[in-house]
Tab-separated table of C-alpha atoms and ligand atoms in Angstrom:
chain	number	residue	atom	x	y	z
B	1	MET	CA	-12.598	-7.870	-1.695
B	2	PRO	CA	-13.346	-5.529	1.265
B	3	ASN	CA	-15.627	-2.548	0.540
B	4	ASN	CA	-12.931	0.057	0.840
B	5	ALA	CA	-10.340	-1.963	-1.139
B	6	LEU	CA	-8.233	-0.004	-3.594
B	7	LYS	CA	-7.521	-0.925	-7.205
B	8	LEU	CA	-3.854	-0.137	-7.687
B	9	LEU	CA	-1.624	-0.060	-10.746
B	10	PHE	CA	2.111	-0.065	-9.927
B	11	VAL	CA	4.449	1.021	-12.717
B	12	SER	CA	7.981	-0.238	-12.175
B	13	THR	CA	11.409	1.228	-12.808
B	14	PRO	CA	12.403	1.049	-16.500
B	15	VAL	CA	16.161	0.522	-15.904
B	16	GLY	CA	15.913	-3.266	-15.954
B	17	ALA	CA	13.737	-6.277	-15.239
B	18	LEU	CA	12.632	-6.712	-11.636
B	19	GLY	CA	14.771	-9.335	-9.923
B	20	THR	CA	18.018	-8.405	-11.694
B	21	GLY	CA	19.187	-5.910	-9.051
B	22	VAL	CA	19.824	-3.161	-11.627
B	23	GLY	CA	17.029	-1.105	-10.078
B	24	GLY	CA	18.619	-1.250	-6.611
B	25	GLY	CA	16.527	-0.930	-3.459
B	26	VAL	CA	13.386	0.208	-5.245
B	27	GLU	CA	12.974	-3.366	-6.558
B	28	LEU	CA	12.670	-4.693	-3.007
B	29	SER	CA	10.491	-1.754	-1.925
B	30	LEU	CA	8.055	-2.288	-4.804
B	31	TYR	CA	7.903	-6.010	-4.027
B	32	ASN	CA	7.285	-5.463	-0.320
B	33	ILE	CA	4.653	-2.756	-0.785
B	34	ALA	CA	2.824	-4.821	-3.434
B	35	GLN	CA	2.878	-7.947	-1.282
B	36	GLU	CA	1.498	-6.070	1.718
B	37	MET	CA	-1.229	-4.329	-0.326
B	38	LEU	CA	-2.418	-7.707	-1.648
B	39	ARG	CA	-2.375	-9.187	1.864
B	40	ARG	CA	-4.648	-6.331	2.946
B	41	GLY	CA	-7.197	-7.247	0.276
B	42	HIS	CA	-6.438	-4.516	-2.258
B	43	SER	CA	-6.234	-5.490	-5.905
B	44	LEU	CA	-3.079	-4.750	-7.810
B	45	GLN	CA	-1.247	-5.143	-11.091
B	46	ILE	CA	2.407	-4.366	-11.743
B	47	LEU	CA	3.680	-3.114	-15.091
B	48	ALA	CA	7.350	-4.025	-15.464
B	49	PRO	CA	9.955	-4.706	-18.177
B	50	ILE	CA	9.936	-8.109	-19.862
B	51	GLY	CA	11.783	-10.763	-17.873
B	52	SER	CA	10.689	-9.340	-14.506
B	53	LYS	CA	10.268	-11.890	-11.762
B	54	LEU	CA	8.600	-11.267	-8.429
B	55	ALA	CA	7.461	-14.452	-6.743
B	56	GLN	CA	3.696	-14.861	-7.111
B	57	LEU	CA	2.941	-11.201	-7.752
B	58	PRO	CA	0.778	-10.242	-10.741
B	59	ILE	CA	3.097	-8.738	-13.362
B	60	ILE	CA	2.192	-7.527	-16.820
B	61	GLU	CA	5.451	-7.674	-18.764
B	62	ILE	CA	6.041	-4.804	-21.159
B	63	PRO	CA	8.537	-4.981	-24.040
B	64	GLY	CA	10.987	-2.266	-25.001
B	65	ASN	CA	14.499	-0.975	-24.462
B	66	VAL	CA	15.586	-0.211	-20.927
B	67	GLN	CA	16.240	3.308	-19.684
B	68	ILE	CA	19.746	4.665	-19.054
B	69	ILE	CA	20.362	4.828	-15.291
B	70	ALA	CA	20.186	8.308	-13.760
B	71	GLN	CA	23.211	7.957	-11.465
B	72	ILE	CA	25.771	8.022	-14.288
B	73	GLN	CA	24.483	11.265	-15.850
B	74	GLU	CA	25.603	14.824	-15.178
B	75	ARG	CA	23.274	17.335	-13.491
B	76	ASN	CA	22.725	19.133	-16.786
B	77	THR	CA	22.387	16.110	-19.068
B	78	PRO	CA	19.226	16.525	-21.147
B	79	ILE	CA	16.447	13.986	-20.713
B	80	MET	CA	17.189	10.920	-22.853
B	81	MET	CA	14.988	8.093	-23.994
B	82	PRO	CA	15.920	5.159	-26.214
B	83	ASP	CA	13.874	4.192	-29.274
B	84	ASN	CA	11.040	1.826	-28.404
B	85	GLY	CA	11.654	2.610	-24.733
B	86	VAL	CA	10.067	0.383	-22.106
B	87	LEU	CA	9.372	3.508	-20.032
B	88	ALA	CA	7.201	5.037	-22.751
B	89	ASN	CA	5.628	1.645	-23.488
B	90	MET	CA	4.666	1.071	-19.845
B	91	TRP	CA	3.072	4.520	-19.622
B	92	GLU	CA	1.213	4.048	-22.907
B	93	TYR	CA	-0.182	0.821	-21.485
B	94	ALA	CA	-1.075	2.595	-18.219
B	95	ARG	CA	-2.876	5.304	-20.192
B	96	GLN	CA	-5.014	2.707	-21.942
B	97	VAL	CA	-6.031	0.801	-18.794
B	98	GLN	CA	-6.226	3.697	-16.313
B	99	GLY	CA	-10.037	3.474	-16.144
B	100	GLU	CA	-9.794	0.112	-14.353
B	101	TYR	CA	-7.865	1.542	-11.373
B	102	ASP	CA	-8.308	4.001	-8.486
B	103	LEU	CA	-4.675	5.022	-8.358
B	104	ILE	CA	-1.507	4.628	-10.430
B	105	VAL	CA	1.763	4.459	-8.491
B	106	ASN	CA	4.968	5.401	-10.283
B	107	PHE	CA	8.250	3.844	-9.073
B	108	ALA	CA	10.423	5.240	-11.881
B	109	TYR	CA	12.998	7.950	-11.225
B	110	ASP	CA	12.366	9.417	-14.678
B	111	TRP	CA	11.076	12.623	-16.180
B	112	LEU	CA	8.381	11.138	-18.431
B	113	PRO	CA	5.825	9.913	-15.842
B	114	PHE	CA	6.015	13.265	-14.018
B	115	TYR	CA	5.524	15.140	-17.276
B	116	LEU	CA	2.573	12.922	-18.234
B	117	THR	CA	0.771	13.376	-14.900
B	118	PRO	CA	-1.625	16.211	-15.920
B	119	PHE	CA	-2.509	14.360	-19.153
B	120	PHE	CA	-3.861	11.336	-17.265
B	121	SER	CA	-7.448	11.258	-15.993
B	122	LYS	CA	-6.433	9.025	-13.048
B	123	VAL	CA	-4.362	10.233	-10.131
B	124	ILE	CA	-0.692	9.281	-10.153
B	125	ALA	CA	1.281	8.891	-6.916
B	126	HIS	CA	5.025	9.197	-7.476
B	127	PHE	CA	7.382	7.303	-5.194
B	128	VAL	CA	10.773	8.966	-5.690
B	129	SER	CA	13.573	6.520	-4.911
B	130	MET	CA	16.719	8.693	-5.095
B	131	GLY	CA	17.847	12.161	-4.085
B	132	SER	CA	18.232	15.067	-6.496
B	133	LEU	CA	20.487	14.145	-9.428
B	134	SER	CA	19.449	16.349	-12.341
B	135	VAL	CA	18.123	19.831	-12.976
B	136	ALA	CA	15.387	18.657	-15.348
B	137	MET	CA	14.129	16.067	-12.847
B	138	ASP	CA	14.181	18.607	-9.995
B	139	GLU	CA	12.064	20.963	-12.084
B	140	ILE	CA	9.415	18.434	-13.017
B	141	VAL	CA	9.249	16.899	-9.514
B	142	THR	CA	8.779	20.370	-8.014
B	143	GLN	CA	6.027	21.119	-10.524
B	144	VAL	CA	4.131	17.886	-9.755
B	145	ALA	CA	4.579	18.466	-6.006
B	146	THR	CA	1.954	21.215	-6.246
B	147	ASN	CA	-0.700	18.446	-6.515
B	148	PRO	CA	-1.417	17.787	-2.836
B	149	GLY	CA	0.532	14.866	-1.423
B	150	THR	CA	1.300	13.134	-4.718
B	151	ILE	CA	5.081	12.960	-4.174
B	152	GLY	CA	6.366	10.333	-1.755
B	153	PHE	CA	9.974	10.086	-0.613
B	154	TYR	CA	11.826	7.606	1.550
B	155	THR	CA	13.267	10.123	4.038
B	156	PRO	CA	13.367	13.814	4.990
B	157	SER	CA	17.090	14.008	4.121
B	158	GLN	CA	16.249	12.788	0.623
B	159	ALA	CA	13.363	15.290	0.304
B	160	ALA	CA	15.724	18.079	1.401
B	161	THR	CA	17.898	17.483	-1.684
B	162	PHE	CA	14.889	18.643	-3.758
B	163	ALA	CA	14.090	21.443	-1.252
B	164	LEU	CA	10.665	19.824	-0.867
B	165	ASN	CA	10.610	18.896	2.806
B	166	SER	CA	7.276	20.484	3.550
B	167	GLN	CA	5.316	19.419	0.453
B	168	CYS	CA	5.870	15.702	0.505
B	169	THR	CA	5.196	12.531	2.387
B	170	CYS	CA	8.089	10.516	3.795
B	171	LEU	CA	7.335	6.812	3.754
B	172	SER	CA	10.528	5.163	4.984
B	173	SER	CA	10.790	1.454	4.105
B	174	GLY	CA	10.164	-2.005	5.487
B	175	VAL	CA	10.966	-5.677	5.043
B	176	ASP	CA	9.333	-9.047	5.586
B	177	LEU	CA	10.903	-9.763	8.976
B	178	SER	CA	10.089	-13.468	8.741
B	179	LEU	CA	12.701	-13.788	5.986
B	180	TYR	CA	15.560	-12.473	8.141
B	181	GLU	CA	16.780	-14.647	10.997
B	182	PHE	CA	18.241	-13.092	14.151
B	183	CYS	CA	21.836	-14.117	14.819
B	184	PRO	CA	23.084	-13.374	18.369
B	185	ASN	CA	26.672	-14.619	17.930
B	186	PRO	CA	28.484	-13.411	14.830
B	187	ASP	CA	31.579	-14.813	13.120
B	188	ASN	CA	34.637	-12.695	12.452
B	189	TYR	CA	33.395	-11.106	9.221
B	190	LEU	CA	32.078	-7.762	8.051
B	191	ALA	CA	29.528	-7.317	5.262
B	192	TRP	CA	28.997	-4.811	2.463
B	193	LEU	CA	25.839	-4.982	0.339
B	194	GLY	CA	24.534	-3.129	-2.665
B	195	ARG	CA	25.026	-2.125	-6.262
B	196	ILE	CA	28.743	-1.976	-7.018
B	197	ALA	CA	28.907	1.520	-8.493
B	198	PRO	CA	30.965	4.657	-7.675
B	199	GLU	CA	28.259	6.437	-5.654
B	200	LYS	CA	28.390	3.568	-3.143
B	201	ALA	CA	32.162	3.940	-2.477
B	202	LEU	CA	32.837	0.265	-1.780
B	203	GLU	CA	36.566	1.109	-1.802
B	204	ASP	CA	36.218	2.780	1.616
B	205	ALA	CA	34.787	-0.411	3.130
B	206	VAL	CA	37.552	-2.494	1.516
B	207	GLU	CA	40.222	-0.194	2.946
B	208	ALA	CA	38.609	-0.227	6.398
B	209	ALA	CA	38.434	-4.048	6.370
B	210	GLN	CA	42.103	-4.203	5.376
B	211	ILE	CA	43.194	-1.841	8.172
B	212	ALA	CA	40.986	-3.603	10.766
B	213	ASN	CA	42.185	-6.944	9.383
B	214	ILE	CA	38.706	-8.483	9.319
B	215	PRO	CA	37.388	-10.300	6.222
B	216	LEU	CA	34.692	-8.461	4.260
B	217	LYS	CA	31.925	-10.334	2.427
B	218	ILE	CA	30.663	-8.318	-0.541
B	219	MET	CA	27.249	-9.044	-2.083
B	220	GLY	CA	25.427	-7.215	-4.848
B	221	LYS	CA	25.042	-6.458	-8.490
B	222	ILE	CA	28.200	-5.313	-10.279
B	223	GLN	CA	26.760	-2.345	-12.131
B	224	ASP	CA	30.093	-0.831	-13.148
B	225	GLU	CA	32.632	-3.546	-14.055
B	226	ASP	CA	35.552	-1.095	-14.570
B	227	TYR	CA	34.958	0.402	-11.144
B	228	TRP	CA	34.960	-3.058	-9.525
B	229	GLN	CA	38.164	-4.077	-11.336
B	230	LYS	CA	39.842	-0.873	-10.180
B	231	ILE	CA	38.999	-1.678	-6.556
B	232	CYS	CA	40.398	-5.209	-6.919
B	233	GLN	CA	43.622	-3.806	-8.425
B	234	SER	CA	43.990	-1.029	-5.839
B	235	TYR	CA	43.619	-3.397	-2.881
B	236	PRO	CA	45.199	-6.677	-4.035
B	237	ASN	CA	45.793	-7.885	-0.473
B	238	ALA	CA	42.517	-6.827	1.099
B	239	PRO	CA	40.654	-9.664	2.877
B	240	ILE	CA	37.606	-9.467	0.603
B	241	GLU	CA	35.318	-12.095	-0.870
B	242	TYR	CA	32.743	-11.330	-3.575
B	243	LEU	CA	29.738	-13.657	-3.318
B	244	GLY	CA	27.649	-12.343	-6.243
B	245	PHE	CA	24.153	-10.899	-6.387
B	246	LEU	CA	22.177	-13.170	-4.086
B	247	SER	CA	18.482	-13.763	-3.439
B	248	THR	CA	17.136	-12.332	-0.182
B	249	THR	CA	17.203	-15.807	1.407
B	250	ASP	CA	20.812	-16.540	0.442
B	251	MET	CA	21.935	-13.008	1.215
B	252	GLN	CA	20.535	-12.974	4.739
B	253	GLN	CA	22.198	-16.300	5.442
B	254	GLN	CA	25.594	-14.695	4.828
B	255	LEU	CA	24.688	-11.345	6.352
B	256	ARG	CA	23.266	-12.543	9.664
B	257	SER	CA	26.519	-14.000	10.955
B	258	CYS	CA	28.549	-10.861	10.229
B	259	LYS	CA	29.815	-8.559	12.984
B	260	ALA	CA	28.525	-5.462	11.171
B	261	LEU	CA	27.355	-4.045	7.856
B	262	LEU	CA	29.502	-1.231	6.465
B	263	MET	CA	27.575	1.438	4.527
B	264	THR	CA	29.816	3.883	2.745
B	265	PRO	CA	27.738	5.860	0.231
B	266	ARG	CA	29.424	8.919	-1.262
B	267	TRP	CA	26.052	10.362	-2.342
B	268	ILE	CA	23.068	11.255	-0.188
B	269	GLU	CA	21.508	7.833	0.012
B	270	ALA	CA	17.713	8.198	-0.157
B	271	PHE	CA	17.219	5.359	2.304
B	272	GLY	CA	19.402	2.265	2.134
B	273	ASN	CA	17.269	-0.859	2.283
B	274	VAL	CA	20.360	-2.876	3.137
B	275	ALA	CA	20.538	-1.096	6.521
B	276	ILE	CA	17.172	-2.420	7.675
B	277	GLU	CA	17.897	-5.876	6.235
B	278	ALA	CA	21.010	-5.981	8.437
B	279	LEU	CA	19.122	-4.731	11.498
B	280	ALA	CA	16.467	-7.398	10.916
B	281	CYS	CA	19.209	-10.034	11.323
B	282	GLY	CA	20.544	-8.329	14.459
B	283	VAL	CA	23.551	-6.977	12.559
B	284	PRO	CA	24.750	-3.496	13.629
B	285	VAL	CA	25.250	-0.923	10.864
B	286	ILE	CA	28.317	1.304	10.611
B	287	ALA	CA	27.486	4.150	8.220
B	288	TYR	CA	28.545	7.616	7.230
B	289	ARG	CA	26.507	10.269	8.990
B	290	ARG	CA	24.460	11.529	6.035
B	291	GLY	CA	21.308	10.682	4.073
B	292	GLY	CA	18.996	7.790	4.889
B	293	PRO	CA	21.425	5.685	6.973
B	294	ALA	CA	21.866	8.610	9.386
B	295	GLU	CA	18.096	8.505	9.988
B	296	ILE	CA	18.002	4.723	10.418
B	297	VAL	CA	21.008	3.974	12.641
B	298	ILE	CA	20.771	4.960	16.308
B	299	ASP	CA	24.373	5.875	17.070
B	300	GLY	CA	25.795	3.682	19.819
B	301	LYS	CA	22.659	1.513	20.015
B	302	THR	CA	22.036	-0.126	16.613
B	303	GLY	CA	25.415	0.742	15.109
B	304	PHE	CA	27.638	3.757	14.649
B	305	LEU	CA	27.431	6.907	12.557
B	306	VAL	CA	30.843	8.164	11.534
B	307	GLU	CA	32.211	11.254	9.826
B	308	PRO	CA	31.339	11.066	6.107
B	309	ASP	CA	34.132	9.681	3.899
B	310	SER	CA	36.371	8.907	6.883
B	311	VAL	CA	37.878	5.418	6.627
B	312	LYS	CA	39.529	6.075	9.982
B	313	GLY	CA	36.056	6.649	11.418
B	314	LEU	CA	34.893	3.295	10.068
B	315	VAL	CA	37.903	1.533	11.602
B	316	SER	CA	37.327	3.132	15.045
B	317	ALA	CA	33.651	2.123	14.906
B	318	ILE	CA	34.590	-1.474	14.052
B	319	ALA	CA	36.695	-1.566	17.246
B	320	ARG	CA	33.680	-0.425	19.269
B	321	LEU	CA	31.286	-3.125	17.991
B	322	PRO	CA	31.295	-5.118	21.279
B	323	GLU	CA	29.354	-2.162	22.790
B	324	ILE	CA	26.306	-2.988	20.645
B	325	ASP	CA	23.616	-5.371	21.879
B	326	ARG	CA	22.458	-7.116	18.703
B	327	SER	CA	18.944	-7.625	20.055
B	328	ASN	CA	18.481	-3.820	19.901
B	329	CYS	CA	19.120	-4.015	16.157
B	330	ARG	CA	16.427	-6.628	15.589
B	331	GLN	CA	14.094	-4.705	17.904
B	332	SER	CA	14.527	-1.537	15.863
B	333	ALA	CA	13.628	-3.427	12.659
B	334	GLU	CA	10.552	-4.932	14.337
B	335	THR	CA	9.328	-1.572	15.624
B	336	ASP	CA	9.846	0.639	12.589
B	337	TYR	CA	10.437	-1.472	9.512
B	338	SER	CA	7.934	-4.342	9.500
B	339	LEU	CA	5.737	-4.977	6.460
B	340	GLU	CA	2.736	-3.935	8.564
B	341	ALA	CA	4.323	-0.591	9.444
B	342	LEU	CA	5.317	-0.087	5.795
B	343	GLY	CA	1.806	-1.019	4.631
B	344	ASP	CA	0.187	1.434	7.080
B	345	ARG	CA	2.350	4.279	5.816
B	346	PHE	CA	1.692	3.541	2.145
B	347	GLU	CA	-2.018	2.841	2.540
B	348	ASN	CA	-2.473	6.102	4.467
B	349	TRP	CA	-0.580	7.917	1.725
B	350	PHE	CA	-2.749	6.426	-1.043
B	351	ARG	CA	-5.971	7.278	0.812
B	352	PHE	CA	-4.742	10.787	1.585
B	353	ILE	CA	-4.049	11.476	-2.120
B	354	LEU	CA	-7.450	10.124	-3.162
B	355	LYS	CA	-9.231	12.525	-0.778
B	356	PHE	CA	-8.384	15.481	-3.038
B	357	PRO	CA	-10.214	16.260	-6.256
B	358	HIS	CA	-7.780	15.882	-9.170
O	1	UDP	N1	20.548	-6.908	-2.758
O	1	UDP	C1	20.194	-8.196	-3.109
O	1	UDP	N2	21.151	-9.157	-3.212
O	1	UDP	C2	22.466	-8.897	-2.943
O	1	UDP	C3	22.819	-7.575	-2.555
O	1	UDP	C4	21.845	-6.609	-2.471
O	1	UDP	O1	19.015	-8.485	-3.352
O	1	UDP	O2	23.277	-9.798	-3.055
O	1	UDP	C5	19.507	-5.872	-2.697
O	1	UDP	C6	19.134	-5.463	-1.302
O	1	UDP	O3	18.176	-6.332	-0.766
O	1	UDP	C7	18.590	-4.053	-1.480
O	1	UDP	C8	19.230	-3.591	-2.770
O	1	UDP	O4	19.954	-4.687	-3.310
O	1	UDP	O5	17.184	-4.067	-1.619
O	1	UDP	C9	20.115	-2.378	-2.580
O	1	UDP	O6	19.296	-1.316	-2.254
O	1	UDP	P1	19.678	-0.044	-1.380
O	1	UDP	O7	18.390	0.622	-0.994
O	1	UDP	O8	20.575	-0.401	-0.256
O	1	UDP	O9	20.489	0.908	-2.379
O	1	UDP	P2	20.193	1.422	-3.890
O	1	UDP	O10	20.699	0.355	-4.804
O	1	UDP	O11	18.709	1.622	-4.032
O	1	UDP	O12	20.965	2.685	-4.034
């Protein structure tokens, strides 16, 4: 181990086992950051719910009931925790072993780890994976943000939802580019990727595909079955095909030959890992102009940014796709979203936090 190597403890999201897709993009982010930290010679353990699978990474599986996802709660819903919660169990474990590490990194979008921060003797870095969703979370995140640098966000537009732009570090995201193959000549398909849940507004992409009369391949975890059924019933003749929740390898094989990825989030998407996965394959991204995607897509060069919630805007952008040179998309992923670039940002963040007395 190099002299300046860090001993890191990553604590995962408690909404489900890693590898199931329930956690959304933070699952891939945790995997990529962990992989890159190990490659750099740091030592690392990951605490995650039982059943978690991350190829070859060191996981300590923690039992307990999963946490209710934050996206389906109201802004004023009180903080809830199930009995024998895996969130509390992971943090109890972290408390016991904290002496063996330099830094604990929290990937959970939950109140408890923020609340526990001053009670730990080791420093905790919090990577916040979604925008503001609840009053109680906003309060505790703002309180913890007074410890220099300890809050990390994906993007400035996400940080702005907490009114914390100036007190935080924005870390963006990154992918293992070797897993995504560049495809210069697409087939006549569009793609939509992600958790199938109301905040992602898949219905807009389905409607746009129907109007443009181009088949749409849909991939991702069905998180809300009723919502998915409603879409299928509302658009019985739409040219859509649901392929399931696929592994990165299988997903990119479908994605790379698509003409474009449609990103239609209704909420302020913190980042949108699927955008950079598409770019890595040379696939342009058509997204609403808000949140993370608006920071990732270079309008007219790596895709198009359209008026939020405008299906008409999506359809017009689809017609303009021949204007995009797909090699610019891959180039953008190589420049800004490689594992090396991601690792530099996170390692600098960790070292910055450790400079302060806590
Ligand atoms: N994803 C996947 N298989 C699929 C579809 C999606 O592994 O078939 C992953 C994708 O790689 C991405 C995540 O699901 O990491 C969706 O994350 P994103 O950041 O786009 O949105 P979030 O779910 O965090 O809101």
